[in-house]
């Protein structure tokens, strides 16, 4: 085991890292004391890199929290103890943490407190592409953005000093293109915070949001944001570059700024266009913007997603009574991601000059080198088996099930041939929505939820079902991992982020504790088709709130843990196979395929789960040692 580059105590050393590793390095260099988070693409590797660092520098606390709300609260509590603290989440995670966030920003931070929101323009791995800059605006919380990995490392390190100086929470906003980029990083000094003691800051008026205190804290928050607004013009990562005689100005930040910079280079316009690059995107630097207005005739705002900076710039120009053309979304789409080509396209249209790169694609997807394919459940995935059993039962009982589903690998059951996902809105919503559907729908209503998701936000929905006696069947697909985001452990696995043992909380103990009686609870091995179908039949024919825990470890995780375990791949007995295609058309394991019109199993893909052996009505699939 060799120490990763980003964990080295070698200031000045240069290496190549993943964006998220660079961010983790910045958090570490700042002298982090408590880091918490919940996995979610594109942020997950930040915590994973921090835990790698922790192996060599175990002088800070780190945890996967049950969900983002708890993760935020953990970091907030640590900040109240004067500790530098960090809460890490993907953009939609901030929705979960928002209740605490919206009030905590009144009181601000004691020890430096950074909340990282990893946004995902184009929904690469998300259910939406919300622009979390509005959270900063809404909560009056300063937002930092970086244009590359080096700056992300530097700015997040600086954010801790800033947070303590202004006693404010800071939101670091990233986007997939930064989190998942690879690039150069020069390591900095690891800060040694000497002489600081960590204990709860017993300041009841500050931390207790009774209305009488909240009103006072609210005034302090407004005072703080006004100070930050003034400081924004001096923010060290904000830069105004006015070019002599330039009539055009660009305002941008983050990755779009890097595209804008490249676009100007490619178009030979660097000396003809002034730029204002924002490191703090809220509150915005009013004086610098005003100077840019004074020195330009036209301004173009290059930003991803919503017209956040554009709206501000237009408002400022109006207030300053400056007669200047300001455009943004007129030339850039509001959805999906910008690319260099899209930025070149927008700038050239705005300037009414020919685009020398016009032949390059500027479609919404950017460049595709591989043909697009739908994502599929892996070979040997136990979720497929549960879905297959459900489909068999739908047929046998002659009933259509409503599948109120959730977010995780099992959402891939949406696609053919399973088509067993009817809804998916956000984590934990499956059971809540099923409760509503069951009030009106006259037929079996199923809530499908994964184990990590159940712990995250599923439990209140189940309690609601029990309390209100809703007629829903909850199926918890328990593969012993947060598989979709990279197999992170969760309370049901009993393993902590560091790999050390924590306390295991069995799903069934929560289900029973929520009031599900024994005769309304089935626990099955998802890979045992007979057992699973029997349980589904019984559960569908039972009334009231009821639960099946369909359990089998994730096949990929199993394979990576037990590397020396022998896999006995399934194979087709060509004499018995009559190409009925049930295994392909109904079951859909990607290891089963057609070769020259004949069913065949790709040996290296097969995980040897053996379920396909049981689904073949002709006994034509075999596992021979
Ligand atoms: C609020 C929020 N946080 C995080 C995520 C990222 N995410 C998507 S699915 C998922 C959990 C999947 O785990 P599990 O429910 O156990 O299902 P599995 O993938 O293992 O089948 C996570 C964390 C998200 N979509 N929304």
XYZ file of C-alpha atoms and ligand atoms in Angstrom:
651
model
C 0.000 0.000 0.000
C 1.608 3.248 -1.051
C 0.617 6.670 0.200
C -1.426 8.558 -2.387
C 0.190 11.699 -3.763
C -2.509 13.941 -2.330
C -1.754 12.684 1.192
C 1.981 13.507 1.064
C 3.454 16.105 3.402
C 5.588 17.573 0.620
C 4.673 21.166 -0.103
C 5.646 22.227 -3.610
C 5.449 18.693 -5.024
C 3.502 18.457 -8.286
C 1.326 15.554 -9.370
C -1.842 14.634 -11.224
C -5.044 14.131 -9.272
C -8.770 13.762 -9.696
C -10.628 17.026 -9.007
C -12.233 15.487 -5.936
C -8.835 14.411 -4.626
C -7.607 17.983 -5.025
C -10.608 19.248 -3.066
C -9.978 16.686 -0.321
C -6.359 17.812 -0.211
C -7.466 21.418 0.302
C -9.741 20.397 3.159
C -6.866 18.446 4.706
C -4.327 21.244 4.248
C -6.706 23.593 6.067
C -6.419 21.471 9.216
C -9.764 19.717 9.112
C -11.004 18.324 12.423
C -14.391 16.825 11.500
C -15.590 15.761 8.035
C -18.993 14.239 7.347
C -21.017 13.469 4.263
C -23.333 11.167 2.401
C -22.298 9.660 -0.934
C -23.603 11.068 -4.176
C -22.097 11.536 -7.609
C -20.155 13.699 -8.416
C -19.012 14.338 -4.822
C -18.357 10.846 -3.398
C -14.614 10.631 -4.055
C -13.967 13.694 -1.880
C -14.818 11.757 1.267
C -13.121 8.662 -0.117
C -9.916 10.635 -0.713
C -10.188 12.174 2.756
C -10.420 8.725 4.265
C -7.295 7.718 2.328
C -5.542 10.752 3.814
C -6.911 9.768 7.222
C -5.037 6.440 7.011
C -1.748 8.363 7.136
C -2.856 11.361 9.184
C -5.503 10.039 11.561
C -5.742 13.306 13.477
C -9.269 14.161 12.372
C -12.713 12.601 12.613
C -14.551 11.419 9.542
C -17.891 9.720 8.984
C -20.432 8.702 6.406
C -23.569 10.104 7.914
C -27.005 8.530 7.510
C -28.074 11.303 5.163
C -27.043 14.831 4.219
C -29.163 16.498 6.876
C -27.343 14.545 9.552
C -24.003 15.102 7.815
C -24.593 18.848 7.829
C -25.682 18.784 11.472
C -22.577 16.791 12.473
C -20.321 19.382 10.847
C -22.337 22.211 12.372
C -21.996 20.699 15.841
C -18.251 20.383 15.319
C -18.066 24.012 14.186
C -19.845 24.979 17.414
C -16.897 23.308 19.157
C -14.465 25.604 17.298
C -13.375 22.805 14.946
C -12.737 23.231 11.263
C -15.547 21.154 9.834
C -16.661 20.019 6.415
C -20.001 18.682 5.152
C -19.905 17.029 1.739
C -22.844 16.271 -0.511
C -24.165 16.298 -4.047
C -26.468 19.142 -5.047
C -29.746 17.399 -4.207
C -28.254 16.479 -0.850
C -28.505 20.127 0.082
C -32.287 19.823 -0.296
C -32.161 17.218 2.451
C -29.884 19.399 4.598
C -31.729 22.611 3.755
C -33.810 22.817 6.895
C -30.707 23.073 9.064
C -28.778 25.072 6.462
C -31.362 27.842 6.126
C -31.290 28.560 9.850
C -27.670 27.727 10.632
C -26.565 30.466 8.238
C -28.160 33.016 10.593
C -25.768 32.016 13.371
C -22.873 31.330 11.010
C -19.755 29.388 11.886
C -17.546 29.300 14.944
C -14.819 26.914 13.770
C -14.455 27.228 9.971
C -17.362 25.393 8.360
C -17.584 24.583 4.652
C -20.519 22.860 3.027
C -19.685 21.450 -0.378
C -22.441 21.176 -2.949
C -21.454 19.193 -6.066
C -23.822 20.229 -8.833
C -24.458 18.032 -11.833
C -25.374 20.000 -14.975
C -26.761 17.615 -17.607
C -27.986 15.183 -14.899
C -25.152 12.743 -15.598
C -25.944 10.911 -12.372
C -28.825 12.824 -10.910
C -32.554 13.232 -11.023
C -32.314 16.960 -11.705
C -29.759 19.668 -12.485
C -30.802 22.285 -9.943
C -28.505 25.280 -9.668
C -27.484 25.475 -6.038
C -26.193 29.021 -6.274
C -29.754 29.958 -5.403
C -29.322 28.194 -2.072
C -26.476 30.567 -1.235
C -28.601 33.533 -2.263
C -31.595 32.176 -0.344
C -29.610 31.481 2.830
C -27.346 34.555 2.482
C -24.378 32.202 2.515
C -21.248 33.088 0.494
C -20.529 30.748 -2.419
C -17.057 29.978 -3.773
C -16.300 28.436 -7.169
C -13.026 27.343 -8.761
C -11.903 27.307 -12.366
C -9.602 24.278 -12.095
C -8.305 21.665 -9.686
C -5.428 23.746 -8.339
C -7.699 26.638 -7.577
C -10.287 24.312 -6.043
C -7.630 23.033 -3.624
C -6.419 26.530 -2.814
C -9.808 28.170 -2.516
C -11.312 25.551 -0.222
C -8.273 25.815 2.040
C -8.685 29.583 2.099
C -12.431 29.136 2.728
C -11.729 27.887 6.264
C -9.795 31.055 7.161
C -12.496 33.143 5.545
C -15.234 31.273 7.402
C -13.532 31.965 10.727
C -12.698 35.563 9.932
C -16.276 36.425 8.985
C -17.886 33.805 11.244
C -19.852 32.587 8.257
C -20.647 29.203 6.782
C -19.194 28.986 3.263
C -20.723 27.022 0.431
C -18.218 25.591 -2.002
C -20.020 24.869 -5.250
C -18.462 22.498 -7.746
C -19.736 20.784 -10.845
C -19.105 17.388 -12.399
C -16.561 18.741 -14.874
C -14.370 19.872 -11.960
C -15.031 16.960 -9.605
C -14.251 14.345 -12.217
C -11.535 16.133 -14.160
C -7.922 15.083 -13.819
C -5.178 17.654 -13.717
C -2.060 19.066 -12.132
C -1.882 19.891 -8.480
C 0.918 21.496 -6.513
C 0.705 20.517 -2.871
C 0.656 23.213 -0.202
C 1.551 23.336 3.470
C -0.546 21.284 5.869
C -1.706 23.835 8.411
C -0.921 23.077 12.015
C -3.480 24.894 14.086
C -1.617 25.333 17.329
C -3.079 26.176 20.673
C -6.717 25.856 19.781
C -8.996 23.967 22.147
C -12.097 22.190 21.037
C -15.113 22.317 23.215
C -18.721 23.322 22.893
C -19.151 27.066 22.662
C -21.971 27.484 25.146
C -23.604 30.507 23.570
C -27.297 29.778 24.011
C -28.497 32.985 22.396
C -26.521 32.236 19.255
C -27.324 28.575 18.800
C -30.906 28.378 20.030
C -33.385 29.514 17.426
C -36.310 30.497 19.519
C -38.119 33.290 17.665
C -36.729 35.880 20.092
C -33.155 34.774 19.290
C -33.834 34.162 15.599
C -34.888 37.766 15.087
C -31.593 38.973 16.505
C -29.544 36.426 14.582
C -31.334 37.433 11.411
C -30.116 41.015 11.844
C -26.593 39.719 12.420
C -26.857 37.647 9.268
C -27.840 40.716 7.243
C -24.990 42.714 8.783
C -22.584 39.874 7.918
C -23.710 39.578 4.315
C -23.332 43.342 3.878
C -19.732 43.091 5.070
C -19.168 40.184 2.702
C -20.666 42.160 -0.151
C -18.046 44.841 0.385
C -15.276 42.302 0.755
C -16.319 40.617 -2.487
C -14.436 43.301 -4.457
C -11.242 42.330 -2.635
C -11.802 38.579 -2.772
C -8.397 37.077 -3.644
C -9.746 34.620 -6.235
C -11.818 37.229 -8.052
C -10.017 38.987 -10.864
C -10.917 41.887 -13.124
C -8.825 42.182 -16.232
C -9.688 45.329 -18.203
C -8.063 45.431 -21.613
C -7.110 48.744 -23.178
C -9.661 49.844 -25.731
C -11.788 46.708 -25.278
C -15.480 47.221 -25.923
C -16.564 43.786 -24.836
C -16.588 42.393 -21.307
C -17.119 38.828 -20.114
C -18.311 37.895 -16.644
C -17.916 34.285 -15.671
C -16.848 31.849 -12.951
C -15.889 28.213 -12.421
C -15.583 25.825 -15.332
C -17.469 28.157 -17.723
C -14.728 30.731 -17.081
C -12.103 28.185 -18.139
C -14.082 27.569 -21.331
C -14.381 31.325 -21.898
C -10.645 31.724 -21.442
C -9.900 28.927 -23.923
C -12.449 30.330 -26.349
C -10.777 33.765 -26.301
C -7.411 32.133 -26.931
C -8.733 30.108 -29.832
C -10.474 33.122 -31.323
C -7.399 35.377 -30.829
C -9.490 37.739 -28.750
C -7.623 37.765 -25.449
C -6.383 41.318 -25.942
C -9.709 42.594 -27.193
C -12.025 41.424 -24.428
C -12.040 42.390 -20.743
C -12.899 39.690 -18.238
C -14.252 39.525 -14.725
C -13.690 36.124 -13.175
C -15.535 35.528 -9.932
C -14.125 33.290 -7.202
C -16.961 34.285 -4.887
C -20.149 34.131 -6.951
C -22.304 35.363 -4.106
C -22.261 38.078 -2.885
C -20.988 39.521 -6.135
C -18.306 42.253 -6.411
C -20.333 45.340 -7.229
C -17.460 47.790 -7.634
C -15.517 45.503 -9.966
C -18.623 44.904 -12.026
C -19.265 48.634 -12.181
C -15.690 49.192 -13.407
C -16.203 46.577 -16.091
C -19.447 48.289 -17.131
C -17.652 51.635 -17.361
C -14.980 50.137 -19.582
C -17.248 48.170 -21.916
C -20.051 48.711 -24.369
C -21.427 45.202 -24.205
C -21.225 42.479 -21.581
C -21.758 38.769 -22.034
C -22.246 36.500 -19.040
C -21.031 32.953 -19.485
C -22.486 30.668 -16.859
C -23.935 27.210 -16.609
C -27.637 26.527 -15.954
C -29.617 29.506 -14.618
C -29.040 33.235 -15.308
C -27.801 33.757 -11.756
C -24.977 36.211 -12.502
C -26.823 37.657 -15.459
C -29.827 38.667 -13.363
C -27.531 40.254 -10.812
C -25.509 42.155 -13.429
C -28.694 43.481 -15.065
C -30.054 44.587 -11.706
C -26.788 46.323 -10.849
C -26.649 48.083 -14.219
C -30.206 49.283 -13.672
C -29.412 50.540 -10.181
C -26.282 52.298 -11.434
C -28.248 53.698 -14.321
C -25.642 52.441 -16.750
C -26.744 52.145 -20.313
C -25.039 48.974 -21.406
C -26.108 45.832 -23.222
C -25.896 42.775 -20.954
C -26.677 39.341 -22.384
C -26.213 35.780 -21.286
C -28.864 33.152 -21.752
C -29.733 34.687 -25.098
C -26.590 32.940 -26.375
C -26.226 30.018 -23.988
C -28.673 27.282 -23.154
C -30.200 27.069 -19.722
C -30.127 23.286 -19.525
C -27.298 20.745 -19.621
C -23.596 21.512 -19.717
C -21.619 24.093 -21.570
C -18.703 22.870 -23.653
C -15.843 24.785 -25.193
C -17.563 24.590 -28.563
C -20.818 25.897 -27.192
C -18.973 28.814 -25.607
C -17.164 29.599 -28.874
C -20.490 29.387 -30.652
C -22.123 31.819 -28.191
C -19.267 34.326 -28.231
C -19.012 34.408 -32.027
C -22.763 34.836 -32.425
C -22.724 37.623 -29.847
C -19.856 39.385 -31.606
C -21.353 38.646 -35.020
C -18.081 37.212 -36.265
C -17.601 33.954 -38.145
C -17.060 30.849 -36.050
C -13.959 29.131 -37.454
C -14.819 25.994 -35.498
C -18.391 25.806 -36.725
C -18.036 22.265 -37.980
C -17.431 20.929 -34.505
C -20.575 19.581 -32.887
C -22.312 21.881 -30.429
C -25.259 19.634 -29.680
C -26.604 19.355 -26.151
C -24.756 16.134 -25.457
C -21.328 17.420 -26.458
C -19.073 14.884 -28.087
C -19.909 11.212 -28.063
C -17.254 8.696 -28.951
C -19.125 5.594 -27.858
C -22.634 4.814 -28.996
C -25.103 5.532 -26.209
C -26.421 2.472 -24.390
C -28.988 2.287 -21.596
C -27.494 1.452 -18.207
C -28.300 -2.090 -17.063
C -28.354 -4.051 -13.834
C -25.089 -6.003 -13.602
C -24.824 -9.727 -14.249
C -25.706 -11.508 -11.027
C -27.480 -8.444 -9.562
C -29.926 -9.615 -6.914
C -32.283 -6.721 -7.725
C -32.985 -8.342 -11.084
C -34.050 -11.507 -9.350
C -36.485 -9.708 -7.062
C -37.950 -7.885 -10.071
C -38.201 -11.123 -12.020
C -40.054 -12.748 -9.121
C -42.397 -9.745 -8.967
C -43.104 -9.987 -12.682
C -43.830 -13.712 -12.369
C -46.281 -12.971 -9.568
C -47.993 -10.206 -11.515
C -48.656 -12.764 -14.224
C -49.694 -15.555 -11.874
C -52.066 -13.390 -9.814
C -53.393 -11.589 -12.889
C -52.825 -8.208 -11.205
C -50.907 -5.132 -12.277
C -48.667 -3.822 -9.541
C -47.912 -0.144 -9.056
C -44.158 0.177 -8.518
C -43.505 3.334 -6.548
C -39.740 3.289 -6.684
C -36.723 5.133 -5.463
C -33.118 5.999 -6.310
C -30.383 3.405 -6.471
C -29.178 0.622 -8.760
C -32.669 -0.841 -8.602
C -34.015 2.197 -10.519
C -32.483 0.509 -13.570
C -35.422 -1.899 -13.342
C -37.164 0.883 -15.308
C -35.701 -0.407 -18.544
C -36.726 -3.373 -20.630
C -37.267 -6.204 -20.071
C -38.203 -5.664 -16.416
C -40.087 -2.348 -16.656
C -40.813 -2.487 -12.955
C -40.358 1.162 -11.983
C -43.344 3.502 -12.254
C -42.084 6.446 -10.185
C -38.749 7.834 -9.020
C -38.540 11.380 -7.674
C -35.959 11.632 -4.931
C -34.343 9.521 -2.262
C -36.860 8.107 0.182
C -39.966 9.203 -1.736
C -41.015 5.681 -2.765
C -42.852 4.838 0.447
C -44.382 8.284 0.922
C -45.766 8.317 -2.612
C -46.990 4.718 -2.256
C -48.913 5.867 0.826
C -50.675 8.453 -1.309
C -51.262 6.148 -4.277
C -52.657 3.420 -1.999
C -55.393 5.788 -0.831
C -56.794 5.904 -4.366
C -55.517 2.985 -6.396
C -57.462 -0.200 -6.256
C -54.742 -2.810 -6.633
C -51.389 -3.809 -5.146
C -49.242 -0.751 -4.432
C -45.577 -1.536 -3.928
C -42.837 0.759 -2.636
C -39.406 -0.379 -3.832
C -36.447 1.011 -1.912
C -32.771 0.140 -1.417
C -31.129 -0.468 1.934
C -29.038 2.719 2.002
C -32.005 4.753 0.797
C -34.209 3.227 3.474
C -31.820 4.444 6.167
C -31.412 7.800 4.397
C -35.038 8.924 4.194
C -37.236 5.828 3.879
C -37.951 5.273 7.554
C -40.462 8.144 8.052
C -42.492 6.861 5.061
C -42.725 3.417 6.636
C -43.745 4.882 9.980
C -46.384 6.898 8.133
C -47.688 3.703 6.500
C -47.936 1.938 9.848
C -49.410 4.902 11.696
C -52.045 5.595 9.049
C -52.620 1.906 8.225
C -51.905 2.478 4.545
C -52.254 -0.542 2.319
C -48.721 -0.660 0.935
C -46.201 -3.408 0.414
C -42.689 -2.097 0.992
C -39.912 -4.095 -0.617
C -36.473 -3.248 0.706
C -33.890 -4.446 -1.773
C -30.989 -5.069 0.541
C -27.668 -5.657 -1.212
C -25.605 -4.657 1.821
C -24.142 -1.549 0.187
C -24.790 1.880 -1.236
C -23.984 0.268 -4.548
C -24.969 2.918 -7.048
C -22.491 5.498 -5.779
C -19.563 3.137 -5.271
C -20.392 0.523 -2.595
C -20.101 2.807 0.400
C -21.055 1.220 3.726
C -24.131 2.370 5.679
C -25.683 1.676 9.088
C -27.013 -1.710 7.926
C -23.503 -2.912 7.070
C -22.107 -1.882 10.435
C -18.831 -0.800 8.818
C -17.615 2.775 9.225
C -16.076 4.909 6.484
C -12.614 4.064 7.815
C -13.306 0.332 7.418
C -13.438 -0.083 11.186
C -16.419 -1.838 12.747
C -19.298 0.372 13.809
C -22.599 -0.810 15.217
C -24.665 -2.752 12.712
C -28.327 -1.800 12.623
C -30.305 -4.620 10.978
C -33.063 -3.391 8.696
C -35.518 -5.802 10.288
C -35.004 -4.285 13.720
C -36.080 -0.916 12.342
C -39.000 -2.442 10.447
C -40.188 -4.246 13.567
C -39.593 -1.163 15.681
C -41.729 0.864 13.264
C -44.617 -1.449 14.134
C -44.656 -4.057 11.360
C -45.844 -7.304 12.992
C -44.113 -10.650 12.318
C -46.917 -11.907 10.064
C -46.486 -8.806 7.876
C -42.732 -9.188 7.476
C -40.924 -11.540 5.101
C -37.153 -11.811 4.868
C -35.941 -13.679 1.806
C -32.776 -14.440 -0.104
C -33.278 -12.476 -3.311
C -31.400 -15.129 -5.268
C -33.759 -17.855 -4.072
C -36.470 -17.467 -6.683
C -38.848 -19.912 -5.052
C -38.624 -18.309 -1.626
C -38.948 -14.799 -3.076
C -41.977 -15.553 -5.278
C -43.706 -17.311 -2.377
C -43.152 -14.330 -0.094
C -44.415 -11.918 -2.763
C -47.556 -13.995 -3.291
C -48.286 -14.075 0.437
C -47.492 -10.404 0.912
C -49.621 -9.262 -2.032
C -52.527 -11.262 -0.614
C -52.107 -9.669 2.822
C -53.603 -6.281 3.670
C -52.170 -3.248 5.452
C -48.617 -2.006 5.725
C -46.210 -4.905 5.177
C -42.588 -5.399 4.302
C -40.437 -7.816 2.359
C -36.708 -7.540 2.880
C -35.232 -9.062 -0.256
C -31.632 -9.628 0.659
C -28.543 -10.688 -1.214
C -25.135 -8.976 -1.302
C -24.258 -6.942 -4.366
C -22.617 -9.291 -6.880
C -19.848 -6.845 -7.798
C -19.000 -6.129 -4.201
C -18.935 -9.830 -3.393
C -16.653 -10.434 -6.301
C -14.251 -7.706 -5.260
C -14.195 -8.808 -1.603
C -13.827 -12.519 -2.287
C -11.425 -12.318 -5.194
C -10.299 -15.904 -4.842
C -13.835 -17.292 -4.624
C -14.371 -19.610 -7.537
C -17.114 -18.510 -9.898
C -18.942 -21.270 -11.685
C -20.307 -19.581 -14.784
C -23.631 -20.666 -16.191
C -23.604 -22.140 -19.664
C -26.122 -23.129 -22.301
C -26.789 -26.776 -22.983
C -27.294 -26.364 -26.728
C -29.088 -29.679 -27.008
C -31.765 -28.627 -24.546
C -32.022 -24.956 -25.559
C -34.828 -24.246 -28.017
C -34.140 -20.512 -28.182
C -37.407 -19.629 -26.424
C -35.608 -16.423 -25.334
C -37.195 -16.216 -21.882
C -33.731 -15.653 -20.435
C -33.123 -12.725 -22.777
C -36.573 -11.235 -23.216
C -37.858 -11.584 -19.644
C -34.823 -11.884 -17.399
C -32.368 -9.644 -19.239
C -29.041 -10.507 -17.635
C -26.350 -8.836 -19.767
C -24.170 -11.953 -19.551
C -26.789 -13.787 -21.625
C -26.630 -12.819 -25.253
C -27.228 -13.968 -28.789
C -24.374 -15.283 -30.896
C -25.305 -16.087 -34.476
C -28.957 -16.204 -33.468
C -28.336 -18.695 -30.644
C -28.542 -17.993 -26.917
C -25.141 -17.944 -25.337
C -23.552 -16.921 -22.019
C -20.462 -14.718 -21.943
C -18.306 -16.585 -19.462
C -16.203 -13.635 -18.330
C -19.319 -11.529 -17.628
C -21.194 -14.192 -15.663
C -21.025 -13.778 -11.886
C -22.266 -17.316 -11.286
C -25.384 -16.357 -9.297
C -27.187 -19.344 -10.806
C -30.603 -17.695 -10.965
C -30.840 -18.105 -14.736
C -30.520 -21.878 -14.215
C -33.852 -21.735 -12.395
C -35.715 -19.541 -14.841
C -35.149 -21.733 -17.901
C -38.250 -23.897 -18.393
C -36.249 -26.434 -20.416
C -33.379 -26.916 -18.020
C -31.073 -25.665 -20.756
C -28.958 -23.443 -18.509
C -26.464 -25.308 -16.374
C -23.711 -24.608 -13.898
C -21.131 -27.328 -14.175
C -18.117 -27.261 -11.879
C -30.349 13.332 -1.664
C -29.492 12.416 -2.453
N -28.320 12.013 -1.941
C -27.534 11.167 -2.632
C -27.910 10.714 -3.864
C -27.003 9.791 -4.643
N -27.536 8.416 -4.603
C -28.257 7.911 -5.599
S -28.836 6.403 -5.228
C -28.094 6.369 -3.759
C -28.210 5.227 -2.795
C -28.213 3.918 -3.407
O -28.071 2.931 -2.421
P -29.181 1.875 -2.110
O -30.460 2.511 -1.760
O -28.643 0.933 -1.089
O -29.389 1.130 -3.498
P -28.329 0.317 -4.391
O -27.721 1.267 -5.334
O -27.342 -0.322 -3.469
O -29.147 -0.683 -5.116
C -27.403 7.539 -3.562
C -26.614 7.800 -2.370
C -29.138 11.176 -4.380
N -29.594 10.818 -5.588
N -29.904 12.002 -3.649
